[in-house]
XYZ file of C-alpha atoms in Angstrom:
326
model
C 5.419 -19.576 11.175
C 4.839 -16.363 9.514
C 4.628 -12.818 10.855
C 3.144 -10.240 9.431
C 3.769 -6.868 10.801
C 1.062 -4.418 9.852
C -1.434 -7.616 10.078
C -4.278 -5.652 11.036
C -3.769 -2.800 8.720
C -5.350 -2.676 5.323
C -2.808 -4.579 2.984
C -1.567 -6.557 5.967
C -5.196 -8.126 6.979
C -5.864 -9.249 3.372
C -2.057 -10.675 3.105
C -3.004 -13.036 6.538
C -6.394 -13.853 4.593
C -4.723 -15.141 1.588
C -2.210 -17.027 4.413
C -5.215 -18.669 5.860
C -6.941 -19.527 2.585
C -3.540 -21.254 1.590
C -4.022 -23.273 4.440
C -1.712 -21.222 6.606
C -2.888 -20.839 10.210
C 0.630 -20.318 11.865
C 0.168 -16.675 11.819
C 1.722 -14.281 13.662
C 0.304 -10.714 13.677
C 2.324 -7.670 14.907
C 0.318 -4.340 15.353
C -1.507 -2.085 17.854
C -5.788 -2.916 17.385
C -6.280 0.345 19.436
C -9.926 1.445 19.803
C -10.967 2.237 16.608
C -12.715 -1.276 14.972
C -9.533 -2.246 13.666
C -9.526 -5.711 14.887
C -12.642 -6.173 12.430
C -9.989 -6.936 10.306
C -9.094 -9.624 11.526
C -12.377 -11.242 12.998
C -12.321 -13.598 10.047
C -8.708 -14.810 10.633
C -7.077 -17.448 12.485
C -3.857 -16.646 14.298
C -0.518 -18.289 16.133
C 0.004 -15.019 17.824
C -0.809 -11.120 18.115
C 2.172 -9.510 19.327
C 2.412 -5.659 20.077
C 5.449 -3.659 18.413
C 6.746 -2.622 21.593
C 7.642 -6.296 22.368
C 8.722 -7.729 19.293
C 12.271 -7.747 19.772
C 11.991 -10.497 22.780
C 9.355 -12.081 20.681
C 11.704 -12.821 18.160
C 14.150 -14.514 20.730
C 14.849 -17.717 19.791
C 12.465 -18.082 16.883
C 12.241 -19.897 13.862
C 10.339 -18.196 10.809
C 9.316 -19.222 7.134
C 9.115 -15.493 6.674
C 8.718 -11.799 7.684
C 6.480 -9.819 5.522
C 6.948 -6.401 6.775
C 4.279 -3.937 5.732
C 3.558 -2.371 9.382
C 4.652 1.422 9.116
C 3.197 4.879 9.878
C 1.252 5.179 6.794
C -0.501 8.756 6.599
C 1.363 10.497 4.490
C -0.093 13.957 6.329
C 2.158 12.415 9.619
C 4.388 15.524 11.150
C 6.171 13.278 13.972
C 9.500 13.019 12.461
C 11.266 11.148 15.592
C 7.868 8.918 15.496
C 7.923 7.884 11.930
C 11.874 7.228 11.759
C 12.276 5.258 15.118
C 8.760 2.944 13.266
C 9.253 3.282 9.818
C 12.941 3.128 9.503
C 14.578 2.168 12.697
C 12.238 -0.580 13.591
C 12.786 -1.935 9.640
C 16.439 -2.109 10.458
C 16.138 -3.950 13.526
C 14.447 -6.703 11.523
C 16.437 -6.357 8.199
C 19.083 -7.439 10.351
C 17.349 -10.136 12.624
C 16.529 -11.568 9.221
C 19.608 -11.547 7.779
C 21.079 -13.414 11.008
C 18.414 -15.715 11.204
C 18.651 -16.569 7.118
C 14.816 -15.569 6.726
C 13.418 -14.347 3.626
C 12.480 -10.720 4.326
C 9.454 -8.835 2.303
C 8.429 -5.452 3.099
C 6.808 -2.725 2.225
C 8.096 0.774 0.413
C 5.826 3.303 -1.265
C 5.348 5.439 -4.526
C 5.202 8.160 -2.468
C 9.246 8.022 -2.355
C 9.396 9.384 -6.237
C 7.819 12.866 -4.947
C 6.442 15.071 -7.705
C 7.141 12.375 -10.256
C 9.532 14.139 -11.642
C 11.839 11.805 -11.528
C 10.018 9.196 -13.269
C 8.742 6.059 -11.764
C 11.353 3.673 -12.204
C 11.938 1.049 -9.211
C 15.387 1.762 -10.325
C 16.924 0.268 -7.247
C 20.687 1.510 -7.851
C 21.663 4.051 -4.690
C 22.211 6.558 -7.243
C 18.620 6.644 -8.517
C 17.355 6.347 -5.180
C 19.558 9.403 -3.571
C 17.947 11.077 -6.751
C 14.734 11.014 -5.611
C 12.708 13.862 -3.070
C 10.097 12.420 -1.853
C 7.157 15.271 -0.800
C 6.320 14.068 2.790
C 7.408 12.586 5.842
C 6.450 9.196 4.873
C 7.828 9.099 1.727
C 11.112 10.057 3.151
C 11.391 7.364 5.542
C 10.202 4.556 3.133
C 13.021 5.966 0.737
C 15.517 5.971 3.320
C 15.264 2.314 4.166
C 15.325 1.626 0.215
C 18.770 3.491 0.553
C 19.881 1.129 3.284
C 18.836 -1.734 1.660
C 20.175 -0.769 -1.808
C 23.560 0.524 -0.651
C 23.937 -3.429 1.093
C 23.134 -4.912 -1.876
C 25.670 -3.101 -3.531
C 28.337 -3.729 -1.649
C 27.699 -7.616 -0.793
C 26.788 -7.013 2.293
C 25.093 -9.663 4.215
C 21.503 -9.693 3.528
C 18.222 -12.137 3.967
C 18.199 -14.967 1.528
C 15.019 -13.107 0.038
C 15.137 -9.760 0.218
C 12.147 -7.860 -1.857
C 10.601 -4.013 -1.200
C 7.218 -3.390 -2.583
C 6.147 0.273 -4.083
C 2.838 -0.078 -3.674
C 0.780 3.051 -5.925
C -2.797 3.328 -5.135
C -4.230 0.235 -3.273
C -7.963 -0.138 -2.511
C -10.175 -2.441 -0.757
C -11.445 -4.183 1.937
C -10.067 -3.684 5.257
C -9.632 -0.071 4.588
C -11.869 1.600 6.808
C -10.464 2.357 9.808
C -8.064 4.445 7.540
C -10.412 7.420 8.124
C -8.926 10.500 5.682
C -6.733 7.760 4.388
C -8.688 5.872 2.961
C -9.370 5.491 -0.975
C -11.400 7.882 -2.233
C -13.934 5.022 -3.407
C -14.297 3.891 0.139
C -14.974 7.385 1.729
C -17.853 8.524 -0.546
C -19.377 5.076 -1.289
C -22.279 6.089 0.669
C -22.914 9.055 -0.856
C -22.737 6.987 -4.420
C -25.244 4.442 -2.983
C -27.882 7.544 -1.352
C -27.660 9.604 -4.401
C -26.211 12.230 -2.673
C -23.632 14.465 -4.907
C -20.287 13.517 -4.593
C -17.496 15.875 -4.954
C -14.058 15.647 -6.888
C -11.562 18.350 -7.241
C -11.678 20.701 -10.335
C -8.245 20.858 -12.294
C -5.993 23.696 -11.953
C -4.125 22.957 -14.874
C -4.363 23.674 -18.288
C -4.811 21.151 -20.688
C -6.522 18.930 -17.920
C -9.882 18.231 -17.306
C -11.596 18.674 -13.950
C -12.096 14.770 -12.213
C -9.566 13.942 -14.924
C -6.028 13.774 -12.041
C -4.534 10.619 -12.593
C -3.782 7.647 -10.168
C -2.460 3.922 -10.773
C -4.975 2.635 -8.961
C -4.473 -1.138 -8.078
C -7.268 -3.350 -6.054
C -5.771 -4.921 -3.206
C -6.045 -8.508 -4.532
C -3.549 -7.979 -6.631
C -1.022 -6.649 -4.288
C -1.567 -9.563 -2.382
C -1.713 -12.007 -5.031
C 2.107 -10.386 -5.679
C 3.185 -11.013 -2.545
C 1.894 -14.616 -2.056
C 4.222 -15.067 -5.219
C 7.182 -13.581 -3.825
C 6.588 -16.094 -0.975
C 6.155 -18.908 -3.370
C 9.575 -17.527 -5.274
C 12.459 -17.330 -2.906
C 14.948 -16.973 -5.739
C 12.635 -13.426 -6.593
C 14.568 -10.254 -4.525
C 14.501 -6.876 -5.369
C 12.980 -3.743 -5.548
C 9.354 -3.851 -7.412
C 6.258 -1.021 -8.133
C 3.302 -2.657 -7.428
C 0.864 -0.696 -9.745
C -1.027 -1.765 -12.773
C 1.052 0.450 -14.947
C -2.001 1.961 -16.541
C -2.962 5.643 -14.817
C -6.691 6.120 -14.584
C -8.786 9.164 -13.287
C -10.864 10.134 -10.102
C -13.742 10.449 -12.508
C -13.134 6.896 -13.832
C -12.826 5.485 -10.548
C -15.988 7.160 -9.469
C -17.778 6.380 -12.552
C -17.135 2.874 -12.171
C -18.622 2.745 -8.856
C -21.858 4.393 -10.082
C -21.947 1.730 -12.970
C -21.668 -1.353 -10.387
C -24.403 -0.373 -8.864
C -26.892 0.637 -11.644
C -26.705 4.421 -11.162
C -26.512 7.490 -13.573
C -23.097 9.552 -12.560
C -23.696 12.753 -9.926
C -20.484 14.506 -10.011
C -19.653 18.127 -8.593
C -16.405 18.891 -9.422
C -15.091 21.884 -6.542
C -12.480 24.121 -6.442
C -9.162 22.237 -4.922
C -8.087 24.279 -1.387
C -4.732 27.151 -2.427
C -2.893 25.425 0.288
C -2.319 21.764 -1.497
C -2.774 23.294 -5.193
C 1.290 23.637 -5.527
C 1.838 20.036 -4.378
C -0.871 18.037 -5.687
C 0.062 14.869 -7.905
C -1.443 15.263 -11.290
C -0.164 12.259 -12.641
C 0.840 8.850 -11.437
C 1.783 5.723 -13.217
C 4.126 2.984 -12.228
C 6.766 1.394 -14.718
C 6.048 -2.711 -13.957
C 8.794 -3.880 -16.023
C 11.212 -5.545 -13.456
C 8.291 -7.347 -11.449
C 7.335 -9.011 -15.534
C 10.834 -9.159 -16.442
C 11.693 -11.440 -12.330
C 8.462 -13.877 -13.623
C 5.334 -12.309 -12.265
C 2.566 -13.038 -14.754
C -0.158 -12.737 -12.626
C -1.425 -9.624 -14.847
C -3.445 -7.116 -12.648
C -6.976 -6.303 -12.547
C -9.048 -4.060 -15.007
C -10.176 -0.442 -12.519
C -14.522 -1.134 -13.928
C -13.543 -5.356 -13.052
C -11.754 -4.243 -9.415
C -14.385 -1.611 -8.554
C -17.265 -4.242 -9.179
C -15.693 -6.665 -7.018
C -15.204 -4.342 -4.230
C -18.806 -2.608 -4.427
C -20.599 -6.298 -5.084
C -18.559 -7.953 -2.555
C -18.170 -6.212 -0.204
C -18.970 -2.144 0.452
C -22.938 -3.168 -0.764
C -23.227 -5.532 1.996
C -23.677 -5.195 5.626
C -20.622 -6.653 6.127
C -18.062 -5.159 4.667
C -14.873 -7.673 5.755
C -12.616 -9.527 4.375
């Protein structure tokens, strides 16, 4: 059996699909649905089990799993609960580092490129403690993702016991389906598709930097498909462990991403770029771009899909229809 915390989140919905396509239907989901749609995600799915966080430590009594792909977290990276995001980011990680380190069960979970901050660093999955320690992440989130890298790292480096498989994800800019019940968190895409599709104007922030363009802020954006389509390797490679950026390693702009979506569906471009609000202006990412080198240089060839390619697939398949699941 599998279990795949976060299974009814964004990336952890789509991992279960590509389970079930593989011909996987011992699937164990752990996550809260809550009241907000989020079991759409899963309506497609077929499942072993859907366990709730709060009893996952008896539900792991006992058991015998192929893996745990961990990718369940406190994701917003606006979150201000610091005891809340530690005891579910961190703590709860921990708790099943450890179970699968006992129980000799390959282990892949989620980190974030929010951990390398401002950038300034560099975006090097370096996974040595002492490029880790050098890194300051910006926001809650990003602190607790990097201090379970830490904990993992610092094992690693000293022999310590660890799962046979052991392999952290930095996933950059992922987008779509199974997004929406992200609200404010969602991708940029996904929040103003309607607008594209009514002709309404849609908005992107003006730059407040010289030498850029306005709409011209740069993301690695990287479609969901081929975060999964990473992970189902990892799966298939047990000798794989590490720490890996999941990002296409090419940086491309709001406009382009917006652009794209306007070209999938036929339309001529209406683009108001506004000014960007004083209060986030001193923190806001110009520029991000991850380095993909280890994941190539561990075997993944699996190459990663063109923005104009990934935004057609998402607005063809699935944000242009009525339904909109996975």
């Amino acid at each position: 059996m599998f279990l795949v915390t976060g299974g009814a989140g964004f990336i952890g919905s789509n991992v279960v699909a590509a389970l079930n396509d593989a011909g996987r239907s011992d699937v164990a989901v752990c996550d809260l649905l809550g009241q907000d749609g989020k079991w759409r995600n899963l309506a497609k799915r077929q499942l072993a089990d859907v366990v709730p966080p709060a009893e996952l430590g008896d539900w792991l009594k006992g058991r015998r799993l192929t893996a745990v792909i961990h990718l369940g977290a406190i994701s917003e990276t606006t979150a201000t609960d610091g005891d809340l995001v530690i005891e579910t980011n961190f703590r709860l990680s921990m708790r099943l580092l450890d179970w699968c380190t006992a129980n000799a069960t390959p282990f892949i979970y989620a980190s974030s490129a929010a951990t390398y901050g401002d950038g300034e660093q560099g975006f090097d999955d370096d996974a040595s403690v002492e490029a880790l320690r050098r890194l300051r992440p910006m926001n809650l989130y990003g602190w607790s993702k990097n201090l379970f890298d830490l904990a993992v790292a610092e094992r690693a480096a000293k022999g310590a016991p660890l799962p046979p498989q052991w392999a952290g994800l930095k996933f950059f800019n992922v987008f779509g389906p199974n997004e929406y019940h992200k609200g404010p968190m969602m991708s940029v895409l996904a929040r103003r598709f309607d607008d594209i599709k009514a002709g309404r104007v849609v908005q992107l922030f003006k730059s407040h930097r010289e030498g850029i363009a306005d709409g011209d802020q740069r993301r690695d954006f990287i479609y969901v498909d081929d975060v999964v389509r990473v992970t189902m390797w990892l799966i298939a490679t047990p000798r794989v462990s590490g720490l890996f950026n999941v990002g296409t390693g090419k940086a491309r702009s709001f406009k382009d991403l917006i652009v794209s979506a306007y070209g999938a569906l036929g339309l001529e471009p209406n683009i108001q770029y506004v000014d960007m609000p004083e209060q986030i202006r001193g923190s806001y990412q110009y520029f991000t771009q991850s380095v993909v080198d280890r994941l190539g240089g561990a075997g993944y060839n699996g190459g990663f899909t063109r923005l104009e390619d990934a935004v057609g697939a998402y607005v063809k398949g699935f944000l242009d229809r009525a339904d909109r699941y996975r």
